Amino acid sequence: MADMATFIRAIFSVLVALAAFVVSFLVIFVPMLFLDMHYAPHDGQGGMSGFFIGIPVATIASLLAGPLCYVHAKRKKWFA
């Protein structure tokens, strides 16, 4: 039964990492999109700075959130 709990914790931590990626990317991208939109409104280049800053920050956030969520779930004995 412990193997099933480990599997569920792993799946849950992957979902938390994915959610952390999406949320942290949108928190950076959307405001910068609105700030940069007036520079190039017709050629589609507005918001590229938010994209290039958002991807690395979101990746770091998801790489931290996944393992930390797993360790927290294991210490609190979630899904056991």
mmCIF file of C-alpha atoms in Angstrom:
data_model
loop_
_atom_site.group_PDB
_atom_site.id
_atom_site.type_symbol
_atom_site.label_atom_id
_atom_site.label_comp_id
_atom_site.label_asym_id
_atom_site.label_seq_id
_atom_site.Cartn_x
_atom_site.Cartn_y
_atom_site.Cartn_z
ATOM 1 C CA MET A 1 0.000 0.000 0.000
ATOM 2 C CA ALA A 2 2.945 2.322 0.579
ATOM 3 C CA ASP A 3 3.850 2.047 -3.098
ATOM 4 C CA MET A 4 0.430 3.315 -4.113
ATOM 5 C CA ALA A 5 0.741 6.254 -1.697
ATOM 6 C CA THR A 6 4.149 7.090 -3.173
ATOM 7 C CA PHE A 7 2.700 6.958 -6.676
ATOM 8 C CA ILE A 8 -0.199 9.246 -5.737
ATOM 9 C CA ARG A 9 2.193 11.678 -4.009
ATOM 10 C CA ALA A 10 4.351 11.753 -7.135
ATOM 11 C CA ILE A 11 1.369 12.421 -9.409
ATOM 12 C CA PHE A 12 0.127 15.134 -7.032
ATOM 13 C CA SER A 13 3.546 16.808 -6.917
ATOM 14 C CA VAL A 14 3.735 16.805 -10.728
ATOM 15 C CA LEU A 15 0.329 18.495 -10.862
ATOM 16 C CA VAL A 16 1.474 21.066 -8.290
ATOM 17 C CA ALA A 17 4.628 21.707 -10.339
ATOM 18 C CA LEU A 18 2.518 22.196 -13.474
ATOM 19 C CA ALA A 19 0.189 24.581 -11.644
ATOM 20 C CA ALA A 20 3.182 26.507 -10.272
ATOM 21 C CA PHE A 21 4.591 26.815 -13.792
ATOM 22 C CA VAL A 22 1.344 28.125 -15.267
ATOM 23 C CA VAL A 23 0.586 30.551 -12.444
ATOM 24 C CA SER A 24 4.098 31.995 -12.198
ATOM 25 C CA PHE A 25 4.330 32.358 -15.980
ATOM 26 C CA LEU A 26 1.002 34.176 -16.191
ATOM 27 C CA VAL A 27 1.858 36.432 -13.247
ATOM 28 C CA ILE A 28 4.906 37.656 -15.168
ATOM 29 C CA PHE A 29 3.638 37.463 -18.749
ATOM 30 C CA VAL A 30 0.244 39.173 -18.540
ATOM 31 C CA PRO A 31 1.341 42.458 -16.895
ATOM 32 C CA MET A 32 4.351 42.722 -19.187
ATOM 33 C CA LEU A 33 2.112 42.016 -22.171
ATOM 34 C CA PHE A 34 -0.055 44.985 -21.256
ATOM 35 C CA LEU A 35 2.999 47.184 -20.694
ATOM 36 C CA ASP A 36 4.641 46.231 -24.019
ATOM 37 C CA MET A 37 1.520 46.177 -26.169
ATOM 38 C CA HIS A 38 1.736 49.805 -27.264
ATOM 39 C CA TYR A 39 5.278 49.386 -28.647
ATOM 40 C CA ALA A 40 4.303 47.045 -31.479
ATOM 41 C CA PRO A 41 0.531 46.640 -31.594
ATOM 42 C CA HIS A 42 0.273 45.374 -35.188
ATOM 43 C CA ASP A 43 3.195 43.038 -35.791
ATOM 44 C CA GLY A 44 2.588 40.698 -32.862
ATOM 45 C CA GLN A 45 5.837 41.427 -31.053
ATOM 46 C CA GLY A 46 4.279 42.996 -27.979
ATOM 47 C CA GLY A 47 4.814 40.936 -24.847
ATOM 48 C CA MET A 48 7.913 39.063 -25.970
ATOM 49 C CA SER A 49 9.895 40.374 -23.000
ATOM 50 C CA GLY A 50 7.323 38.848 -20.661
ATOM 51 C CA PHE A 51 7.649 35.554 -22.504
ATOM 52 C CA PHE A 52 11.437 35.496 -22.326
ATOM 53 C CA ILE A 53 11.457 36.410 -18.635
ATOM 54 C CA GLY A 54 8.422 34.293 -17.740
ATOM 55 C CA ILE A 55 9.668 30.950 -19.062
ATOM 56 C CA PRO A 56 12.877 30.738 -16.961
ATOM 57 C CA VAL A 57 11.168 32.031 -13.817
ATOM 58 C CA ALA A 58 8.262 29.618 -14.267
ATOM 59 C CA THR A 59 10.683 26.745 -14.864
ATOM 60 C CA ILE A 60 12.568 27.514 -11.663
ATOM 61 C CA ALA A 61 9.283 27.793 -9.751
ATOM 62 C CA SER A 62 8.061 24.434 -11.030
ATOM 63 C CA LEU A 63 11.405 22.728 -10.373
ATOM 64 C CA LEU A 64 11.206 23.926 -6.776
ATOM 65 C CA ALA A 65 7.486 23.332 -6.222
ATOM 66 C CA GLY A 66 7.387 19.709 -7.380
ATOM 67 C CA PRO A 67 10.018 18.187 -5.083
ATOM 68 C CA LEU A 68 9.072 20.441 -2.164
ATOM 69 C CA CYS A 69 5.446 19.348 -2.476
ATOM 70 C CA TYR A 70 6.509 15.689 -2.531
ATOM 71 C CA VAL A 71 8.701 16.091 0.559
ATOM 72 C CA HIS A 72 5.930 17.956 2.381
ATOM 73 C CA ALA A 73 3.368 15.299 1.455
ATOM 74 C CA LYS A 74 5.706 12.533 2.611
ATOM 75 C CA ARG A 75 6.401 14.231 5.968
ATOM 76 C CA LYS A 76 2.703 14.878 6.599
ATOM 77 C CA LYS A 77 1.882 11.311 5.435
ATOM 78 C CA TRP A 78 -0.648 12.425 2.863
ATOM 79 C CA PHE A 79 -2.432 9.660 0.923
ATOM 80 C CA ALA A 80 -1.185 7.022 3.361
#
